[in-house]
Structures are given as structure tokens and as C-alpha cells.
XYZ file of C-alpha atoms in Angstrom:
771
model
C -0.190 -0.104 0.135
C 1.721 3.295 -1.156
C 2.930 5.500 2.099
C 1.374 9.308 1.929
C 4.313 11.426 2.181
C 4.573 15.066 2.210
C 7.133 17.250 0.139
C 8.474 20.432 -0.495
C 10.549 19.880 -3.611
C 13.091 23.503 -4.199
C 13.886 22.848 -8.246
C 13.543 25.502 -11.053
C 12.994 22.658 -13.661
C 9.447 21.228 -13.877
C 10.956 17.983 -15.563
C 13.657 17.268 -12.726
C 10.772 17.743 -10.005
C 8.640 14.704 -12.025
C 11.982 12.398 -12.439
C 11.982 12.657 -8.102
C 8.485 11.888 -7.982
C 8.902 9.020 -10.297
C 11.835 8.084 -8.034
C 9.546 8.537 -4.922
C 6.603 6.551 -6.212
C 8.316 3.614 -7.577
C 9.914 3.453 -3.882
C 6.393 2.752 -2.474
C 5.510 6.483 -1.665
C 2.066 8.410 -2.054
C 3.712 12.160 -2.899
C 1.238 14.682 -2.030
C 3.812 17.282 -2.868
C 4.227 21.724 -3.840
C 7.500 22.723 -5.763
C 8.577 26.108 -4.943
C 11.666 27.876 -6.851
C 11.982 31.338 -4.957
C 12.826 32.072 -0.956
C 9.273 33.863 -0.376
C 7.618 30.724 -1.661
C 10.023 28.386 0.137
C 9.228 30.120 3.632
C 5.589 29.677 2.707
C 5.281 26.270 2.561
C 7.690 25.847 5.772
C 4.184 26.662 7.177
C 2.846 23.768 5.733
C 5.283 21.562 7.881
C 5.791 19.143 5.235
C 7.415 15.455 5.663
C 10.495 15.760 3.651
C 12.548 18.606 1.637
C 14.147 17.667 -1.649
C 16.162 20.775 -2.717
C 18.279 21.725 -5.622
C 21.568 22.893 -5.183
C 21.476 26.249 -7.285
C 18.800 28.053 -8.403
C 18.534 30.812 -10.350
C 17.104 33.244 -7.602
C 17.383 30.728 -4.720
C 19.923 27.956 -3.482
C 19.692 24.518 -1.115
C 22.103 26.082 1.059
C 19.741 28.973 1.784
C 16.882 27.085 1.839
C 18.562 24.503 4.221
C 19.835 27.400 6.118
C 15.941 28.605 6.711
C 15.177 25.559 7.782
C 17.153 25.259 10.336
C 16.803 28.254 11.751
C 13.233 28.086 12.058
C 14.225 25.045 13.950
C 12.200 22.386 11.884
C 13.480 18.994 11.726
C 12.397 17.872 8.673
C 14.630 15.386 6.560
C 16.563 17.605 3.959
C 18.118 15.584 0.635
C 19.892 17.607 -2.174
C 19.339 16.318 -5.320
C 21.483 18.304 -7.838
C 23.875 17.710 -10.832
C 26.094 20.593 -9.705
C 27.297 20.235 -6.426
C 31.122 19.229 -5.990
C 31.830 16.294 -3.379
C 33.460 18.923 -0.787
C 30.376 21.275 -1.118
C 28.036 17.890 -0.749
C 30.286 16.985 2.523
C 29.858 20.747 3.595
C 26.136 20.649 3.476
C 25.585 17.239 5.313
C 27.725 19.082 8.195
C 25.405 22.077 8.012
C 22.297 19.756 8.599
C 21.334 17.913 5.063
C 20.589 14.303 5.433
C 22.006 13.448 1.870
C 22.551 14.114 -1.521
C 21.376 12.445 -4.623
C 23.014 13.562 -8.233
C 20.616 14.512 -10.709
C 22.243 11.835 -13.009
C 21.575 8.848 -10.455
C 18.138 9.241 -9.125
C 17.276 5.687 -8.265
C 19.152 6.361 -4.776
C 16.158 8.928 -4.065
C 12.960 6.810 -3.138
C 16.075 4.610 -0.588
C 17.517 8.228 0.981
C 13.938 9.426 1.458
C 13.222 6.466 3.043
C 15.831 6.006 5.095
C 15.328 9.974 6.076
C 12.021 9.598 6.756
C 12.393 6.241 8.914
C 15.023 8.001 11.414
C 12.687 11.172 11.929
C 9.600 8.917 12.495
C 12.484 7.263 15.281
C 13.477 10.488 16.780
C 9.673 11.679 16.707
C 8.903 8.055 18.787
C 11.806 8.640 21.389
C 10.966 11.933 22.139
C 7.020 10.751 23.121
C 8.524 8.183 24.913
C 11.175 10.317 26.608
C 8.155 12.624 27.455
C 5.854 10.132 28.836
C 8.396 8.872 30.986
C 9.262 11.802 32.402
C 5.475 12.707 33.232
C 5.259 9.325 34.773
C 8.031 9.676 37.072
C 7.334 13.003 38.298
C 3.660 12.605 38.583
C 3.190 9.824 39.728
C 1.364 10.417 43.000
C -1.962 11.448 40.834
C -4.272 8.843 40.056
C -5.091 9.643 36.438
C -1.106 10.038 35.557
C -1.359 6.584 37.442
C -3.424 5.076 34.965
C -1.565 6.184 32.271
C 1.806 5.263 33.670
C 4.147 2.169 31.980
C 5.455 1.501 35.525
C 3.502 0.100 38.385
C 2.265 1.982 40.526
C 0.752 0.841 43.638
C -0.885 1.847 47.164
C -1.032 0.030 50.107
C -2.026 0.836 53.897
C -0.669 0.856 57.385
C -0.305 -3.188 57.033
C 1.134 -3.311 53.500
C -2.542 -3.933 51.758
C -3.117 -3.019 48.177
C -5.603 -0.699 47.967
C -4.858 1.355 44.658
C -3.869 -0.720 41.694
C -2.978 0.830 38.439
C -3.706 -0.743 35.314
C 0.319 -0.436 34.480
C 0.203 -3.258 37.012
C -2.266 -5.040 35.952
C -0.279 -6.196 32.984
C 3.002 -6.466 34.792
C 2.061 -8.683 37.591
C -1.244 -10.108 35.544
C -3.594 -9.680 38.249
C -6.983 -7.237 38.035
C -7.961 -4.513 39.968
C -10.374 -6.523 41.670
C -8.143 -10.180 42.695
C -5.118 -7.181 43.826
C -6.912 -5.079 46.467
C -6.570 -6.337 50.012
C -3.495 -8.717 49.201
C -0.396 -8.158 50.941
C 2.084 -5.479 48.999
C 4.991 -8.248 49.374
C 3.202 -11.275 48.343
C 3.817 -9.998 44.147
C 7.864 -11.303 45.078
C 9.031 -13.975 45.740
C 9.747 -15.277 49.826
C 13.587 -14.796 48.827
C 13.293 -11.357 48.761
C 10.011 -10.396 51.021
C 12.741 -9.354 53.438
C 14.266 -6.656 51.504
C 10.972 -5.314 50.944
C 10.182 -5.300 54.124
C 13.469 -3.611 55.297
C 12.698 -0.703 52.361
C 9.468 0.121 53.560
C 10.954 0.331 57.513
C 12.862 2.934 56.576
C 10.464 5.305 54.928
C 7.856 4.270 57.248
C 10.038 5.960 60.263
C 8.695 9.889 61.591
C 5.686 11.452 60.422
C 6.723 13.376 57.502
C 6.050 12.411 53.661
C 9.566 10.605 53.377
C 11.004 8.225 49.894
C 13.895 6.249 50.076
C 17.027 7.570 48.663
C 17.763 4.841 45.625
C 15.637 2.498 43.969
C 16.181 -1.163 45.491
C 16.626 -3.852 43.110
C 13.876 -7.231 43.464
C 11.876 -9.399 41.608
C 8.364 -9.657 41.191
C 5.952 -12.616 40.795
C 3.300 -12.629 38.303
C 0.014 -14.629 38.806
C 1.189 -17.608 37.033
C 4.461 -17.713 38.850
C 7.015 -16.974 37.284
C 10.030 -14.508 38.651
C 11.274 -11.778 36.932
C 13.442 -8.612 38.130
C 12.387 -5.029 38.801
C 13.063 -2.244 41.101
C 11.100 -0.915 43.521
C 10.716 2.877 44.660
C 8.633 3.702 47.744
C 7.455 6.992 49.322
C 5.196 6.818 52.565
C 2.908 9.582 54.302
C 0.659 9.998 57.370
C -3.355 11.170 56.649
C -6.048 11.359 59.197
C -6.766 7.870 57.907
C -3.513 6.522 58.732
C -0.053 6.057 56.720
C 0.346 4.778 53.564
C 3.018 3.234 51.000
C 3.349 4.350 47.823
C 5.017 1.940 45.265
C 6.191 2.612 41.809
C 7.946 -0.741 40.620
C 9.741 -0.687 37.312
C 9.851 -4.053 35.329
C 13.376 -4.219 34.537
C 13.682 -7.886 32.585
C 14.527 -5.724 29.385
C 17.392 -4.060 31.304
C 19.165 -6.586 32.990
C 19.309 -8.615 28.894
C 20.239 -5.501 28.195
C 22.984 -5.186 31.325
C 23.893 -8.712 30.238
C 24.601 -8.286 26.874
C 26.791 -5.484 27.341
C 29.108 -6.931 29.765
C 29.027 -9.805 27.173
C 29.691 -7.516 24.460
C 32.654 -6.032 26.558
C 34.223 -9.972 27.542
C 33.843 -9.858 23.514
C 34.897 -7.035 22.617
C 38.331 -7.400 24.930
C 39.336 -10.557 22.736
C 38.053 -9.273 19.421
C 40.725 -6.738 19.617
C 43.650 -9.734 20.090
C 41.899 -10.862 17.180
C 40.422 -8.719 14.643
C 42.282 -5.887 12.097
C 42.107 -3.338 14.064
C 45.076 -1.167 16.123
C 44.215 -0.838 19.779
C 47.133 1.185 21.669
C 47.218 3.475 24.863
C 49.453 6.906 25.631
C 50.076 8.542 28.207
C 50.048 12.414 28.798
C 53.638 12.100 27.236
C 52.904 10.265 24.000
C 54.474 7.046 25.162
C 52.804 4.060 24.619
C 50.935 2.161 27.536
C 49.517 -0.705 25.789
C 49.035 -2.120 22.526
C 47.625 -5.279 20.841
C 48.854 -7.771 18.776
C 47.364 -6.340 15.679
C 49.506 -2.870 15.534
C 53.043 -5.268 15.957
C 51.881 -7.549 12.988
C 50.983 -4.600 10.931
C 54.439 -2.655 11.652
C 56.858 -5.477 12.335
C 57.785 -4.616 15.413
C 58.195 -6.462 18.849
C 55.767 -5.208 22.434
C 58.832 -4.957 24.321
C 60.292 -2.433 21.611
C 56.943 -0.805 21.650
C 55.808 -0.697 25.536
C 57.401 2.274 27.271
C 58.356 4.174 24.149
C 57.284 7.611 22.807
C 55.283 7.067 19.927
C 55.407 9.721 18.033
C 59.406 9.243 17.554
C 58.578 5.951 16.976
C 56.120 5.460 14.177
C 55.409 8.176 12.695
C 57.472 9.171 9.679
C 60.350 12.200 10.320
C 58.097 14.731 7.804
C 55.363 14.658 10.275
C 56.729 13.885 13.725
C 57.589 17.039 15.274
C 54.057 18.979 13.723
C 52.074 15.939 15.190
C 53.463 15.273 18.653
C 53.323 19.145 19.214
C 49.323 19.015 18.312
C 48.809 15.723 20.513
C 50.463 17.407 23.393
C 49.239 20.969 23.049
C 45.462 18.945 23.061
C 45.621 16.575 25.018
C 46.660 18.610 27.789
C 43.996 21.512 27.645
C 41.528 18.203 26.911
C 40.756 18.901 23.500
C 42.084 15.934 21.910
C 40.131 15.318 18.972
C 37.704 12.046 18.942
C 39.061 10.844 15.041
C 41.693 11.674 12.912
C 43.482 10.232 10.304
C 46.998 10.392 9.951
C 50.248 7.865 8.490
C 52.405 5.541 10.663
C 55.961 3.980 9.395
C 56.219 0.067 9.860
C 59.549 -1.125 10.703
C 60.118 -1.686 6.969
C 59.962 2.377 6.215
C 56.209 1.312 4.469
C 53.680 4.241 5.350
C 50.035 3.017 5.970
C 47.072 5.724 6.046
C 45.483 4.557 9.882
C 41.551 6.029 10.980
C 41.697 6.606 14.931
C 39.403 6.927 16.764
C 40.142 8.114 20.518
C 38.519 8.691 24.123
C 40.669 11.048 26.606
C 41.285 9.039 29.982
C 40.592 10.808 33.017
C 41.350 10.488 36.876
C 38.651 10.590 39.651
C 39.013 14.479 40.161
C 38.990 14.972 35.865
C 42.950 15.425 35.114
C 43.686 13.813 31.890
C 45.859 10.321 32.373
C 46.172 9.735 28.247
C 44.238 8.291 25.431
C 42.892 4.838 24.475
C 42.667 4.520 20.588
C 41.917 2.678 18.421
C 42.705 2.627 14.649
C 42.125 0.807 11.298
C 43.999 0.815 8.379
C 42.232 2.753 5.552
C 44.944 2.744 2.699
C 43.128 0.304 0.659
C 40.115 2.315 1.246
C 41.538 5.667 0.747
C 43.155 4.210 -1.984
C 40.210 3.186 -3.677
C 37.722 6.658 -2.657
C 40.565 8.359 -4.780
C 40.026 5.856 -7.917
C 35.779 6.284 -7.069
C 36.530 9.968 -6.847
C 38.359 10.158 -10.479
C 36.095 7.798 -11.601
C 33.229 9.997 -10.479
C 34.991 13.248 -11.779
C 35.466 11.352 -15.526
C 31.875 10.333 -15.603
C 30.759 13.759 -15.077
C 32.807 15.305 -17.659
C 31.569 13.120 -20.131
C 28.100 13.799 -18.600
C 28.817 17.395 -19.411
C 30.199 16.673 -22.628
C 27.586 15.012 -23.254
C 24.987 17.787 -22.482
C 27.193 20.218 -24.471
C 26.837 17.824 -27.714
C 23.139 17.544 -27.250
C 22.719 21.032 -27.095
C 24.457 22.820 -29.560
C 25.926 21.462 -32.950
C 28.274 24.088 -32.649
C 31.305 22.011 -32.997
C 33.636 24.914 -32.102
C 31.609 25.206 -28.529
C 32.097 21.002 -27.920
C 35.556 20.953 -28.833
C 36.192 23.608 -26.608
C 33.939 21.627 -23.532
C 35.704 18.521 -24.456
C 39.463 20.128 -24.313
C 38.613 22.012 -20.996
C 37.907 18.481 -19.448
C 40.867 16.328 -20.992
C 43.433 19.116 -19.513
C 41.787 19.376 -16.442
C 40.726 15.523 -15.600
C 44.091 14.216 -17.230
C 46.040 16.637 -15.413
C 48.145 17.504 -18.871
C 49.315 20.582 -19.850
C 47.716 21.222 -23.109
C 45.320 19.926 -25.727
C 44.229 20.206 -29.273
C 42.098 18.876 -32.095
C 42.961 18.253 -35.952
C 39.931 18.081 -38.034
C 40.630 15.990 -41.112
C 39.993 18.073 -44.112
C 38.478 15.687 -47.372
C 39.010 17.581 -50.025
C 43.183 18.386 -49.032
C 43.567 15.138 -47.382
C 45.302 17.682 -44.718
C 44.974 17.152 -40.264
C 44.536 21.070 -40.124
C 44.301 22.399 -36.083
C 40.811 23.165 -35.277
C 40.820 23.839 -31.648
C 43.607 24.214 -28.819
C 44.152 24.885 -24.774
C 46.749 25.327 -22.935
C 48.689 26.972 -25.372
C 51.150 29.590 -24.844
C 51.885 30.453 -28.341
C 50.504 30.001 -31.448
C 52.686 28.040 -32.990
C 49.786 24.811 -32.743
C 47.369 26.974 -34.964
C 49.552 26.332 -38.426
C 49.306 22.447 -37.925
C 48.835 21.123 -41.433
C 49.798 17.483 -41.397
C 49.399 14.796 -44.349
C 48.211 10.991 -43.215
C 51.461 9.385 -41.770
C 53.348 12.482 -41.350
C 54.413 13.769 -37.742
C 52.795 11.784 -34.883
C 49.331 12.964 -35.678
C 49.370 11.576 -38.523
C 50.580 8.575 -37.716
C 47.784 8.243 -35.135
C 45.697 8.776 -38.038
C 47.127 6.776 -40.255
C 47.665 3.548 -38.375
C 44.333 4.137 -36.160
C 46.097 3.848 -33.144
C 47.112 5.348 -29.620
C 51.001 6.988 -30.546
C 52.432 7.227 -26.939
C 56.059 9.719 -26.808
C 57.111 9.388 -23.556
C 60.471 12.213 -24.487
C 59.625 14.389 -27.084
C 63.736 15.844 -26.937
C 65.033 12.064 -27.880
C 66.126 11.857 -32.014
C 63.281 11.339 -34.020
C 60.725 12.021 -30.948
C 60.908 15.525 -32.372
C 57.350 17.902 -33.371
C 56.697 18.042 -36.632
C 56.237 22.085 -35.893
C 59.482 23.289 -34.596
C 58.013 26.642 -32.923
C 56.007 23.953 -30.857
C 59.615 23.770 -29.234
C 59.300 26.943 -27.064
C 56.390 24.869 -25.332
C 58.590 23.131 -23.288
C 56.618 19.883 -24.147
C 58.019 16.307 -22.765
C 55.537 13.730 -23.420
C 53.044 13.653 -25.910
C 49.904 11.105 -27.030
C 47.943 11.144 -29.868
C 44.556 9.769 -30.205
C 42.602 9.553 -33.524
C 39.174 10.288 -33.654
C 37.116 7.386 -35.328
C 33.551 7.767 -36.116
C 31.061 5.182 -37.885
C 34.593 4.222 -38.985
C 36.045 6.868 -40.054
C 38.929 9.084 -38.957
C 37.402 12.635 -38.181
C 40.796 13.886 -36.649
C 43.090 13.433 -33.781
C 42.750 14.202 -30.152
C 46.358 15.407 -29.573
C 47.875 15.860 -25.714
C 50.961 17.698 -24.563
C 52.713 17.965 -21.090
C 55.399 19.512 -19.988
C 56.487 16.586 -17.472
C 57.256 12.634 -18.310
C 53.675 11.367 -18.121
C 53.533 7.272 -16.905
C 49.633 6.717 -16.989
C 47.922 3.866 -15.594
C 44.987 2.078 -17.380
C 42.402 4.323 -15.784
C 43.986 7.613 -17.333
C 44.426 5.958 -20.688
C 40.614 4.706 -20.658
C 39.364 8.295 -19.972
C 41.662 9.229 -22.967
C 40.252 7.111 -25.382
C 36.698 7.811 -24.100
C 37.106 11.822 -24.311
C 38.418 11.328 -28.114
C 35.023 8.995 -28.729
C 33.535 11.415 -27.703
C 35.039 14.309 -29.556
C 34.441 12.237 -32.578
C 30.757 11.799 -32.084
C 30.757 15.961 -31.560
C 32.740 15.733 -35.260
C 30.437 13.323 -37.113
C 27.131 15.302 -35.120
C 28.762 18.631 -36.662
C 28.928 17.140 -39.619
C 25.537 15.277 -40.016
C 23.589 18.339 -39.435
C 25.754 20.934 -41.494
C 24.454 18.295 -44.492
C 21.209 18.444 -43.104
C 20.907 21.893 -43.159
C 22.337 21.821 -46.814
C 19.798 19.571 -47.416
C 16.910 21.198 -45.825
C 17.828 24.716 -47.299
C 18.389 23.209 -50.889
C 14.705 21.485 -50.094
C 12.985 24.458 -48.858
C 13.997 26.550 -52.069
C 12.551 23.659 -54.403
C 9.730 23.608 -52.820
C 9.121 27.730 -52.496
C 9.941 27.914 -56.668
C 7.467 25.337 -57.128
C 4.771 26.693 -55.183
C 5.868 30.160 -56.769
C 5.872 28.495 -59.888
C 1.745 27.425 -59.171
C 1.142 30.687 -58.097
C 2.278 32.315 -61.354
C 1.034 30.363 -63.555
C -2.589 31.311 -61.735
C -2.271 34.783 -62.081
C -1.583 34.366 -65.761
C -4.527 32.779 -66.041
C -6.710 36.058 -64.401
C -4.920 39.450 -65.987
C -6.431 41.504 -63.353
C -5.785 39.987 -60.386
C -1.756 39.828 -61.831
C 0.787 40.269 -58.713
C -2.503 39.880 -56.183
C -1.217 36.799 -55.117
C 2.649 38.145 -54.511
C 1.490 40.953 -52.543
C -1.075 39.267 -50.428
C 2.072 36.719 -49.903
C 4.473 39.579 -48.362
C 1.721 41.711 -46.585
C 0.368 38.588 -44.779
C 3.534 37.059 -43.285
C 4.590 40.601 -42.302
C 1.208 41.006 -40.311
C 1.461 37.214 -38.825
C 5.125 38.122 -37.762
C 3.407 40.803 -35.603
C 1.614 37.992 -34.130
C 4.719 36.112 -33.231
C 4.668 33.113 -34.847
C 7.650 31.004 -35.747
C 10.240 30.606 -38.411
C 8.393 27.361 -39.441
C 5.051 28.661 -38.923
C 5.694 31.690 -40.807
C 6.896 29.442 -43.793
C 4.056 27.706 -43.795
C 1.513 30.632 -44.405
C 4.119 31.888 -46.914
C 3.513 28.992 -49.163
C -0.584 29.167 -47.856
C -1.150 32.747 -48.559
C 0.862 31.786 -52.255
C -1.777 28.731 -52.981
C -4.805 30.674 -51.777
C -6.726 30.353 -54.941
C -5.415 27.281 -56.293
C -8.977 26.123 -56.050
C -9.766 28.247 -58.921
C -8.063 25.641 -61.320
C -11.641 23.714 -61.060
C -13.390 27.067 -61.626
C -14.150 27.534 -65.468
C -12.892 30.435 -67.436
C -16.617 31.795 -68.116
C -17.571 31.760 -64.788
C -13.635 33.060 -63.516
C -13.088 35.985 -66.109
C -16.898 37.005 -66.355
C -16.893 40.489 -66.551
C -19.824 41.386 -64.932
C -22.332 39.927 -61.817
C -22.442 36.472 -61.119
C -25.482 34.558 -60.912
C -26.789 32.229 -58.001
C -25.571 28.877 -59.430
C -22.204 30.526 -60.508
C -21.479 31.619 -57.361
C -22.202 28.360 -55.935
C -19.343 26.883 -58.311
C -16.962 29.869 -57.383
C -17.925 28.634 -53.341
C -16.428 25.122 -54.036
C -12.741 26.642 -54.918
C -11.499 26.314 -50.800
C -12.581 22.565 -51.111
C -11.157 21.928 -54.475
C -7.897 23.237 -52.870
C -8.060 20.732 -50.119
C -8.542 17.947 -52.496
C -5.470 19.607 -54.686
C -3.227 20.085 -51.475
C -4.002 17.724 -48.952
C -2.195 14.028 -50.598
C 0.811 16.434 -50.569
C 2.468 15.539 -47.873
C 4.607 18.967 -46.866
C 1.270 21.213 -48.205
C -0.635 19.640 -45.570
C 0.266 22.023 -42.852
C -0.651 25.110 -45.232
C -3.588 24.677 -45.975
C -4.811 26.796 -43.382
C -5.426 29.288 -45.718
C -6.904 28.000 -48.836
C -9.349 26.120 -47.084
C -10.762 28.276 -44.671
C -9.647 31.790 -46.027
C -13.269 32.487 -47.153
C -14.911 32.055 -43.455
C -16.279 35.396 -41.390
C -15.954 35.797 -38.216
C -19.602 35.846 -37.487
C -20.244 32.005 -38.990
C -21.283 33.152 -42.491
C -18.346 32.509 -44.327
C -17.925 29.136 -46.630
C -17.311 26.166 -47.241
C -18.318 25.459 -43.067
C -19.428 27.761 -41.595
C -16.549 28.416 -38.982
C -17.150 31.136 -36.296
C -14.777 32.879 -34.301
C -11.349 31.263 -33.184
C -12.434 28.172 -34.474
C -11.304 29.336 -37.675
C -7.688 28.803 -37.357
C -5.118 32.171 -36.936
C -3.954 31.504 -40.114
C -6.404 32.365 -42.248
C -8.142 34.904 -39.926
C -5.109 37.802 -41.159
C -5.106 36.474 -44.674
C -8.057 36.976 -45.085
C -7.887 40.904 -43.612
C -5.183 41.058 -46.303
C -6.928 39.266 -48.949
C -9.870 41.751 -48.878
C -7.994 44.614 -48.636
C -5.795 44.282 -51.897
C -8.589 43.229 -53.540
C -10.413 46.403 -53.258
C -7.001 48.328 -53.606
C -7.032 46.508 -57.387
C -9.094 47.412 -59.869
C -11.421 44.227 -60.988
C -13.641 44.043 -64.456
C -16.598 44.760 -62.540
C -15.501 47.553 -60.207
C -12.557 50.040 -60.136
C -9.816 50.289 -56.898
C -10.440 52.036 -53.936
C -9.030 54.457 -52.388
C -6.766 53.921 -48.657
C -9.618 56.091 -46.908
C -12.236 54.233 -47.776
C -10.923 51.026 -47.385
C -9.507 51.609 -44.062
C -13.364 52.279 -43.066
C -14.746 49.475 -44.257
C -12.399 46.875 -42.797
C -13.096 48.690 -39.500
C -17.139 48.091 -39.861
C -16.590 44.842 -40.828
C -14.039 43.695 -37.705
C -16.431 41.307 -35.470
C -18.374 40.298 -38.587
C -16.240 39.231 -41.439
C -13.043 39.812 -39.782
C -11.372 38.836 -36.313
C -11.825 42.420 -34.466
C -8.323 41.768 -33.059
C -6.335 41.298 -36.053
C -8.433 44.369 -38.347
C -6.157 46.846 -35.890
C -3.364 45.553 -36.260
C -2.799 45.443 -40.076
C -4.103 48.849 -40.080
C -1.098 49.670 -37.399
C 1.221 47.739 -40.176
C 0.070 49.343 -42.783
C 0.927 52.766 -41.694
C 4.721 51.804 -41.709
C 3.901 50.539 -45.188
C 5.039 52.224 -48.680
C 1.939 52.339 -50.033
C 2.499 54.281 -53.514
C 2.161 51.847 -55.913
C -2.065 51.125 -55.001
C -2.266 55.413 -54.628
C -0.589 55.236 -58.145
C -3.430 52.756 -58.980
C -6.422 54.688 -56.890
C -5.071 57.847 -58.711
C -5.147 56.116 -62.094
C -8.771 54.452 -61.608
C -9.853 58.609 -60.449
C -8.872 60.841 -63.737
C -10.141 57.834 -65.643
C -13.242 58.537 -64.757
């Protein structure tokens, strides 16, 4: 069954938040979540007391560190988990020290669910422990009140002067298994085995003397006996007081079975620990305040090669620490131990008898005399040499993986080869710790390797590099298609091809061919100003970076070819469509040039409405082909100089449908059908062919309708002369909301104010002159 949990997500990327929620759902949670990305929203969300906070480390207006500080300053105990792709190891550790529970990398989110489950479980344990402590405090401080007694986990029993039970709480019934009716009137001592009744009587006698209320100084450990006869250890606390009815005793009896078992287990654990010190691979050593060895176990001797009598009484720092750290570490020890501030844990190197160094992690405890003065230390040490080496390897691998991930992101985010190569060279020099690196690209036309990008060079000599396959170290790497390694560039035959590179002072060289899809795309060159003796991990990362570089180059080349093909195809489409439009204009001399004019103006108006470039291309094609359906209208109707009959109008109104039938089978023109198919629809629903209303009409068609009518009214027709601009403007405004979209008309009129309309003005003037 899913576990409900209220989650506050500090994240500016919705996709990353969705990924976090998906991981938690897979772990069995049912998240009720809120996502914030500013400090104000975060503080408001904190007031809702979420169960868990998941925070990115770096946001445009906020940060994970600030979110953590705000939560801590508010005194809230909410598990705080950092989920980030940019946080470094040292920063993450610092965040943990400041109160974060854990951190999870975004590219490895699978661990988020288990981390959240642990964090919530630990919070629940803390809350339960607090509740138990509070209940116990109340029961110990207020046991004399009956209501508290009924809630207590300890048995609270009141007896009269003769030791007869007169009050019995629920806990007593649970512990001793007697009901209240069975217990009342019994002797308090009957709840104990006979062998312990004398101790109980003595405790009662100690508190029974005198007339004032009294309690015994310390609890007495006895044994109790349950109704079924089983015995168990208990702890007895007694108090007595006098009333008008006589003397009474109050007894608090605590079942300490679990505690006794724990104490027995602790004693056994201590014994096993002492035995373990002599058998496990841990160092045990004691020092006095001068740093002299007071005891040690066998493992220290086997690890270092010394005998016991060669160690006991000797100064630890002079005997075991390497020369380069001995004096400083010894002085720190003397200073800290005398002030009582000796660290509970630290790491340092010790030296074996043979001179080998081992890194030890020490857990320390100060020893004090009864007066509190420090007398020495006991320390347990673990040989963490191999673990630290493994951690260093893992850290390097993590850095390498992070670098590869950053390169992947750079490659996928941009097809700019220059940027991709710059990112790759930055990571290569940083992760491999080399002086400089460059990329040479293969030029297919010249068959030469030419400089493309470099980093870390003091001069520009590398930029002059042009090599044939087989020429120089890079040419050999390209020709032989494998890594070329030169350990010493100063040896005869190993010199670099470009003499000016000698000024850089490089000592070692690596050249790796960049191969993608079986073709050599170039060479990645590594230069270092000192000898290099790389291990397998270093070489693997170099090859991985070369692979990434080859992919980046191949992707960029493919993208360039694709863009070129796309441009050529678009030009071909445009030429075809413009040819169709010119053919349509030639059919009707009166409308010649109309198509080109309305296409130009429609594109400008569509751009004013914020349409994208792809959308503008479809608008352009649709405007050019807006009247292609008139190919199905006979010349006798299309070119008729007089008014059309109703039957002829019915034929004319079929041309949008004919346009759809012509263009819809052409896949790349389907997206351009909005204008040819719908440009005769009216805003009020009285248009054709479908009678669409308002925003049911595609925006491109609504834009075009205004431009089409404007150009038609400003041009001569067989049945009328061109209108003046003022008359056309008045007509458009009047029909806004009936024929036209009322939001398109004012934008179009504003656009006209910036356009050169002299051509139309000349036509109108000529028409007026003729009249």
C-alpha cells in the first residue's frame, strides 16, 4: 500500500521535479507535493510543515544552501535531501555537516527513493523517542496523581500501614497479571518471591519512620512474581505519608527485564570486544600524556613488524611517525591532550619497521582520573590505506563520469562544433592533469589534418599545424588508427613536426585518432611539460574523451549536411509553389501580382502576431496557393466581367474544397492548408465552406482574410475600380467582428502605417482620372 508523504521540492526545472516524484512513487510513496523556486515561496511552504524537503543546490533566484539555513533557523526537524547535478563532493560534505541528510546526483536518481525512506524512518524514530521520554518524565514526576498513574508504564501501587494494597493501576495489572479486584486487599509483599520479601520489608521500614512524607534515597532492585508464578527482575521505589486515615505507602515498580538483558548483553559484548581486540584487524593502543605507549594489541605489532618489548614505554611519535610529520603531530598531541581537546577521530600515517607508510583512521577517548585530570588516551585504529586509495579511484571515476556527462550535454544541446571541442579540451586538460591539448580535423578535400581547437598553449604555433596522414605523430595516429605515445619528445626522432612548438617546453605526447562510423575524423593531441606514466584508468578516460570528440565532430558534420539539404529542399519547394502561383495569376490578368502582394503582407502581419519561422513558412506557402482551388472554376465564370448568378456563385464557393483536394495528398503542403481551405470563413459564422465562427477559424486564415480583402479593394477588377485607402480602412473597421477577427484588423492598420503604399495610391489616382 503506498505511503502518503508531504514533500516540498525546491527546483526550477519541472522535468527534474517530475523525475524525483517518479523515483519516490517507485519506492512505494504516495507524494503530496509542492514545488517552489524562490525564497518567499519556500518560506511560505515551510509553514505547512512538510515531511520531506528535496532541494536543487543551485537555482536562478535561490539556492539549496539558503533553503537549508532557513529550515534550520526555523527550528524545524525536516529531512533535507539535496538533489543536484552541479554540487561537488566537498560542497556536498559541507552541506551534510550543516544539517542536510543526504545528497543524490540527478544523473543517478535511483538512490533517491531509498534515501527518502531512511530519512523519514529516522525522523519517525526521533519523534517516537521524544514522545517516550516525555511520557516517562511525566510518570516519574507525577505518579501521586491517579490520572497519571493510570497512564503510567510502571506499576503504581498504594498500600496501607499493614502493607495491604488499596490502589492498583493498569500497568500493575499488565505486569503482575492480577485484575484490580484480585489485587486489592492483598499484601504488597505477596507480589514478590519469599526470598525477596525481607528486602521489601526493610525498604518499607526505612521510609516508615517519622510522621513526615519520606522517600527512600535509591531504588531497590528486587524480583517480582506474576500470577502464573513466573519471576522477573523489578525496581522498587517507595514513598510514605500520613493522613487522618493512617499511614500509606506508594510503590513504583518497574519491570527491568529488558534492562537486565541489555546489561548482560553489554557485559558479554565488553568481554567479546576485549577478545576481539586481539583477533580482529584493528589497532588498539594506549598513550600517556607524554605520548608514551602504555599498551598495544597484537595487530599493531603484526602490521608494523615490531616486538612488544620494543614498543611498550617508547614514545609513539618518535617510534611510528614518518620524519616529515613527526614533530608537528607530536606537538599537536601534547597541546590538545593537556587542554582536554584531543579530537575523537583523526587520520594520519604511521611508518612500519621496514619504512612503509600506512594510513590509519583513529577513534580516540581521553582517560581521566577521579578528579577529572587527563591521564592519557585509548585509541582504536583502522588501516584505511586501501580504502582511501579506492575512494580516490572512485572520486576520479566520478569526476570522469561527470566530465563525460557534461560533454554529452554540450554535444546534445548544441551542434556548434567549436563549442563542443572547447568543452572537450577543457575537460581533457582538467581531468587528465596535462599541460595542453588540441584537436586536428581531417579535411576531406585536401586530405590534410588541420588545427581546429586548442587549450593550454602559450604560443599560437599549434594553429599552423597541417599534416598529411603518416606525417608527424598525429599523422601516424590517423594513418595507423591507434594511440601514439611519446614519452620523451627531446629524443632523436621524437621531435614535434612544428619546430615552433619547441618553445612550449613539452616533454611527453599522446595522439589518439578520432574515429566515428569507421572513418577517421581527426586526432586528439595531448601535450605535457613533464614525463607521463599513465595507468589503465587514465588511458581509458583519454580514449573515452576521444570517442566523445569523434561523436561531436560527426554530429556537427551530419547537422551541417542536413541543414544544407533542408535549405535546398525548401528552395525547391518555394520555387515550385511560386511557379504554381504565377500560373494562377497568368490565368486572370486582372489579378496579376495579387498573390505575391498578399503573400508578402500576410507574412509581415503574421510575424506581428509572434508566429515562429516554421509557422511563417507555412503561412507563406498557404498565401501563395490561396486561390489554387480556382483551377476547378471555368474561365467563363472566373473571368466573367459582369455580376455572377447564384449558380455561378455556387461554383465559385467550391474552390476552397477543390484546393483541399489538390493539396492534401501532398504531404509537405498539408500544414499549409489553413489559408486555402478556410480564408473565406467569416468571424460571425456566415462564411464558407463550413460556416466556422470566431477562433474556430485558424489564425493564419483570419490574418489572410483581412489582407486578401484589403488588396482586392485596392486593386481594379472587371466589375469595379480600385478603392482609395481611406474607404478601404473604413470598410475593414466596419466589418471587424462580422467578417474579420476584431483583433487582427487594428494590428493590420498599424502595420499599414509603416508600409510604402505608393503603388496602390498610383492605381487609385489613375482610376479617378479615367472617371
